[in-house]
Amino acid sequence: MGNKLKHAADSELNRLLFGDDQAGHSETIAHVESCKTCRARLDALSGSAAFDTETRNMLAGFFDGRSAGDVQTKSPIEAAAVDCLSPPRHPEMLGRLGRYEIERVIGSGGMGVVFKAFDTELNRPVAIKMLAQHLSFSGAARQRFGREAKAAAAVVHEHVVAIHNVETEGDTPFLVMSYVAGESLQARVDRAGGLDTKEVLRIGIQVAAGLQAAHDQGVVHRDIKPGNILLEQGVERALVTDFGLAQTVDDASLTQTGIVTGTPHYMSPEQAIGKPTDPRSDLFSLGSVLYFMATGRPPFRADKAMGVLNRICHEPHTPVWQDHPEVPDELSDVIDRLLEKKANHRFRSARETQHTLQKSLANLQHPRRSQQIAKRFVRRHRRSLRVASTAAGICLLSVAAVFFWPTAQPAVEQPQPVNQLSAASEPKQFSIETWQQASPAESQRWANSIEQLQHGLQRVEPSSAFDSPATPGWDTQLEQLHQQINQFQSGASAH
Amino acid sequence: MNPPFDTRSSLILRLPDKRDVEAWDQFVAIYEPLVYRLARAKGFQDADAREIVQEVMVAVSQAVERWEPDSERGRFRDWLFCIARNFMINYLTRRKYRSFGGGGSSMDELLEQQPAPDTNESAEFDLEYRREIFRLAAEQVRDQVNADTWQAFWRTSVEDESVEAVAEQLGMTPGMVYTARSRVRARLRNEVQRFQQQD
Ligand SMILES: [Zn+2]
């Protein structure tokens, strides 16, 4: 066995890999068995670790209970899950799992299968979520599943699907939840399209309340998406399900390779780049869900999953009001606030989000019309600013910057905006000069714009969606904006 | 599933390049199960899903009738997979099932369709497409190797069992299991690349 000390050459390993059979290679095979280096080399020559992970994701359950050439009638994960059940006691049932009679599959995804079942001890319908087999083989995933599910079970709230029981001892870990008759928000929107604003607000308020209850228990959802929000039939109640379970899947397979198997559309930027998440990550996802409800589409869309993630991290969404003028600005603003890339620019909590949505709903039911009109007016104007001629555009935007990027405002306690203040006044000087050189038509157009902006401003009132740590001192800002406009106008009359 | 109709013989006459005929065969092999699975995932019953498969195949084969080998569209295979992908994504994006069957103006639409670029459906479609390629590749490789070799790969790689346990149950040495797994993995990777490259 002198070969034991000498590593196998790549040429020999390639013959072993691609030769017609393994015969005649017994020495190399024995060497590979005992030599870690050559084993690693053999792995590297035949494929990468990422390829193994993808293979597992793509093929899990594929050949189970399936003869070649058959058309599959259920998903492989589903088929594998059904195989785990004991035979049913009633012919119309699918199988049995302990004291639960399994009736049918009501959903399946990368993470596992959900059955509708009947609890024979407590005589009630339940939903059973079974961890997918390829995950249940991983000890880490099992442990995580148990830990997260137990934490989630502590969340008791009218807008959270209750977890009754968590089983991690047997071959296939599963958890038992309340059965909610109804459909998911995803199914609702697929079927009926975007929802009307009251419905969006109503569901948003309920989801935010459920999230707050979980956050109070230290549970972050991590996978808020329309498929995880159930709408109970008849009573019109929204319930959040699948708390904390997303991490189980991440641990087992995804983050190692960056392969995204589920829908990435509702991830937060911090999730997309694999940073640790906190409750504010759920708020971003909630913003995407509100956007989806209002428009029928998620805010960040691209051809490939990686493209979606890229947009989530780096590109602004199109505000809802732009393509959907029927959606009130208040709702559009709340969504913008939730979709802030930086977590500390979002609402501070689910509770704050819930309250803001509640105020919006109240305003919608008892509108203060002048406020709506004025805000819309300014907003429309902002759009026209963007298309104004270059010279006029620059100075108008410098006005708009003060208005819409309020951090440029100095505050006594805040030392850093000093240079931003001078930056804000420089373009002002520049633009007045530019204006003086502009063509009559251009300066007229600009004067009109300023006047409109001023009119609009007079009618704006502070809005709860704007009033936040990121936009302190709304009143001061309005005052300063008025002053700036006056300066512009005196510059203009000098011209 | 039976081929919904015999396009193949007429295609052989239409497509002078043998590689184009192979491309069509491969297209059918990938798309039939893929479209079926997507339709089932959308909640269609077996019979309806088969009907959708048939419609897609008819629509695309009618488009093939218009294939011009000298055009600037590139290779037949690229063109075929591209229109089929666009077609499927747009089809899935529709809220309700609507028949596409007839020729005429709908065919012009089909040829000119751009995929709705930014939908859940396109991400879902691409994932399912990739899955289909893996399945086809796996079926081919499984036919090339003996049953124990396949088992050694499947149980250690896909089902994540330990090499030692599988070796004992299959009556192999751990070295043989390592080798068998790597042999299958290498073939699978090559097959997947072969399907993918041709995209
Ligand atoms: Zn060695």
Tab-separated table of C-alpha atoms in Angstrom, chain B residues 22-168:
chain	number	residue	atom	x	y	z
B	22	GLU	CA	-32.812	18.217	-32.091
B	23	ALA	CA	-33.441	21.613	-30.573
B	24	TRP	CA	-37.176	21.116	-31.021
B	25	ASP	CA	-37.070	17.678	-29.446
B	26	GLN	CA	-35.210	19.072	-26.507
B	27	PHE	CA	-37.628	21.949	-26.267
B	28	VAL	CA	-40.563	19.557	-26.036
B	29	ALA	CA	-38.756	17.442	-23.448
B	30	ILE	CA	-38.182	20.478	-21.234
B	31	TYR	CA	-41.380	22.390	-21.837
B	32	GLU	CA	-44.031	19.704	-21.593
B	33	PRO	CA	-43.384	18.844	-17.952
B	34	LEU	CA	-42.477	22.431	-17.141
B	35	VAL	CA	-45.719	23.891	-18.460
B	36	TYR	CA	-47.704	21.111	-16.866
B	37	ARG	CA	-46.122	21.689	-13.487
B	38	LEU	CA	-46.577	25.466	-13.661
B	39	ALA	CA	-50.216	25.021	-14.590
B	40	ARG	CA	-50.788	22.634	-11.702
B	41	ALA	CA	-49.026	25.044	-9.369
B	42	LYS	CA	-51.523	27.680	-10.509
B	43	GLY	CA	-54.304	25.421	-9.329
B	44	PHE	CA	-55.440	23.815	-12.572
B	45	GLN	CA	-56.730	20.257	-12.488
B	46	ASP	CA	-54.875	17.537	-14.336
B	47	ALA	CA	-57.081	17.632	-17.451
B	48	ASP	CA	-56.950	21.426	-17.707
B	49	ALA	CA	-53.216	21.456	-17.190
B	50	ARG	CA	-52.780	18.984	-20.048
B	51	GLU	CA	-54.910	21.196	-22.217
B	52	ILE	CA	-52.725	24.154	-21.431
B	53	VAL	CA	-49.618	22.140	-22.331
B	54	GLN	CA	-51.226	21.312	-25.641
B	55	GLU	CA	-52.123	24.911	-26.341
B	56	VAL	CA	-48.653	26.149	-25.595
B	57	MET	CA	-47.119	23.514	-27.847
B	58	VAL	CA	-49.532	24.320	-30.657
B	59	ALA	CA	-48.952	28.038	-30.343
B	60	VAL	CA	-45.183	27.700	-30.312
B	61	SER	CA	-45.110	25.207	-33.160
B	62	GLN	CA	-47.204	27.578	-35.237
B	63	ALA	CA	-44.653	30.228	-34.498
B	64	VAL	CA	-41.944	27.840	-35.659
B	65	GLU	CA	-43.640	27.772	-39.052
B	66	ARG	CA	-42.516	31.360	-39.369
B	67	TRP	CA	-38.914	30.698	-38.511
B	68	GLU	CA	-36.587	32.179	-41.110
B	69	PRO	CA	-33.174	30.561	-40.956
B	70	ASP	CA	-31.434	33.545	-42.521
B	71	SER	CA	-32.937	36.167	-40.294
B	72	GLU	CA	-30.976	38.055	-37.707
B	73	ARG	CA	-32.725	36.218	-34.942
B	74	GLY	CA	-29.710	34.073	-34.223
B	75	ARG	CA	-29.860	30.338	-33.771
B	76	PHE	CA	-33.153	28.522	-34.023
B	77	ARG	CA	-32.746	27.130	-30.556
B	78	ASP	CA	-32.225	30.523	-28.938
B	79	TRP	CA	-35.153	31.959	-30.800
B	80	LEU	CA	-37.406	29.038	-29.902
B	81	PHE	CA	-36.635	29.118	-26.187
B	82	CYS	CA	-36.902	32.871	-26.120
B	83	ILE	CA	-40.386	33.096	-27.635
B	84	ALA	CA	-41.560	30.185	-25.538
B	85	ARG	CA	-40.317	31.822	-22.351
B	86	ASN	CA	-41.942	35.151	-23.207
B	87	PHE	CA	-45.120	33.378	-24.109
B	88	MET	CA	-45.255	31.376	-20.893
B	89	ILE	CA	-44.524	34.336	-18.653
B	90	ASN	CA	-47.213	36.417	-20.288
B	91	TYR	CA	-49.551	33.478	-20.134
B	92	LEU	CA	-48.939	33.012	-16.426
B	93	THR	CA	-49.330	36.712	-15.804
B	94	ARG	CA	-52.893	36.645	-17.058
B	95	ARG	CA	-55.297	36.605	-14.214
B	96	LYS	CA	-57.588	34.109	-15.813
B	97	TYR	CA	-57.118	31.164	-18.094
B	98	ARG	CA	-57.809	32.257	-21.631
B	99	SER	CA	-57.487	30.184	-24.753
B	100	PHE	CA	-54.662	31.033	-27.114
B	101	GLY	CA	-55.295	28.337	-29.684
B	102	GLY	CA	-56.019	30.077	-32.968
B	103	GLY	CA	-53.474	31.349	-35.446
B	104	GLY	CA	-53.924	34.672	-37.239
B	105	SER	CA	-53.236	37.839	-35.384
B	106	SER	CA	-52.521	36.112	-32.078
B	107	MET	CA	-49.524	34.557	-33.788
B	108	ASP	CA	-48.098	37.939	-34.645
B	109	GLU	CA	-48.560	38.880	-31.033
B	110	LEU	CA	-46.766	35.769	-29.943
B	111	LEU	CA	-43.778	36.477	-32.132
B	112	GLU	CA	-43.521	40.040	-30.984
B	113	GLN	CA	-44.240	39.496	-27.352
B	114	GLN	CA	-41.733	40.753	-24.885
B	115	PRO	CA	-41.897	39.139	-21.514
B	116	ALA	CA	-43.557	41.262	-18.898
B	117	PRO	CA	-40.127	41.917	-17.420
B	118	ASP	CA	-40.856	42.241	-13.786
B	119	THR	CA	-43.311	39.779	-12.406
B	120	ASN	CA	-43.337	37.096	-9.790
B	121	GLU	CA	-44.029	34.820	-12.676
B	122	SER	CA	-40.760	35.376	-14.475
B	123	ALA	CA	-38.721	34.622	-11.362
B	124	GLU	CA	-40.912	31.605	-10.691
B	125	PHE	CA	-40.666	30.513	-14.287
B	126	ASP	CA	-36.872	30.703	-14.328
B	127	LEU	CA	-36.637	28.726	-11.123
B	128	GLU	CA	-38.958	26.031	-12.456
B	129	TYR	CA	-37.073	26.002	-15.738
B	130	ARG	CA	-33.834	25.377	-13.902
B	131	ARG	CA	-35.530	22.663	-11.881
B	132	GLU	CA	-36.720	20.998	-15.088
B	133	ILE	CA	-33.194	20.983	-16.486
B	134	PHE	CA	-31.931	19.331	-13.317
B	135	ARG	CA	-34.635	16.704	-13.530
B	136	LEU	CA	-33.956	15.907	-17.151
B	137	ALA	CA	-30.247	15.728	-16.461
B	138	ALA	CA	-30.843	13.509	-13.430
B	139	GLU	CA	-33.009	11.116	-15.430
B	140	GLN	CA	-30.384	10.835	-18.135
B	141	VAL	CA	-27.551	10.245	-15.705
B	142	ARG	CA	-29.578	7.709	-13.770
B	143	ASP	CA	-29.973	5.706	-16.959
B	144	GLN	CA	-26.216	5.791	-17.569
B	145	VAL	CA	-25.027	4.426	-14.236
B	146	ASN	CA	-25.843	1.264	-12.334
B	147	ALA	CA	-28.441	1.251	-9.585
B	148	ASP	CA	-26.018	1.120	-6.638
B	149	THR	CA	-23.940	3.970	-7.996
B	150	TRP	CA	-27.080	6.027	-8.359
B	151	GLN	CA	-28.270	5.134	-4.854
B	152	ALA	CA	-24.889	6.043	-3.389
B	153	PHE	CA	-25.149	9.485	-4.975
B	154	TRP	CA	-28.819	10.070	-4.261
B	155	ARG	CA	-28.746	9.132	-0.629
B	156	THR	CA	-25.532	10.931	0.281
B	157	SER	CA	-25.948	14.022	-1.905
B	158	VAL	CA	-29.664	14.680	-2.115
B	159	GLU	CA	-30.933	13.009	1.016
B	160	ASP	CA	-27.859	13.910	3.033
B	161	GLU	CA	-27.313	10.503	4.632
B	162	SER	CA	-23.844	9.733	5.930
B	163	VAL	CA	-21.396	7.988	3.611
B	164	GLU	CA	-20.728	5.287	6.206
B	165	ALA	CA	-24.386	4.379	6.685
B	166	VAL	CA	-25.051	4.220	2.962
B	167	ALA	CA	-21.887	2.184	2.356
B	168	GLU	CA	-22.973	-0.371	4.925
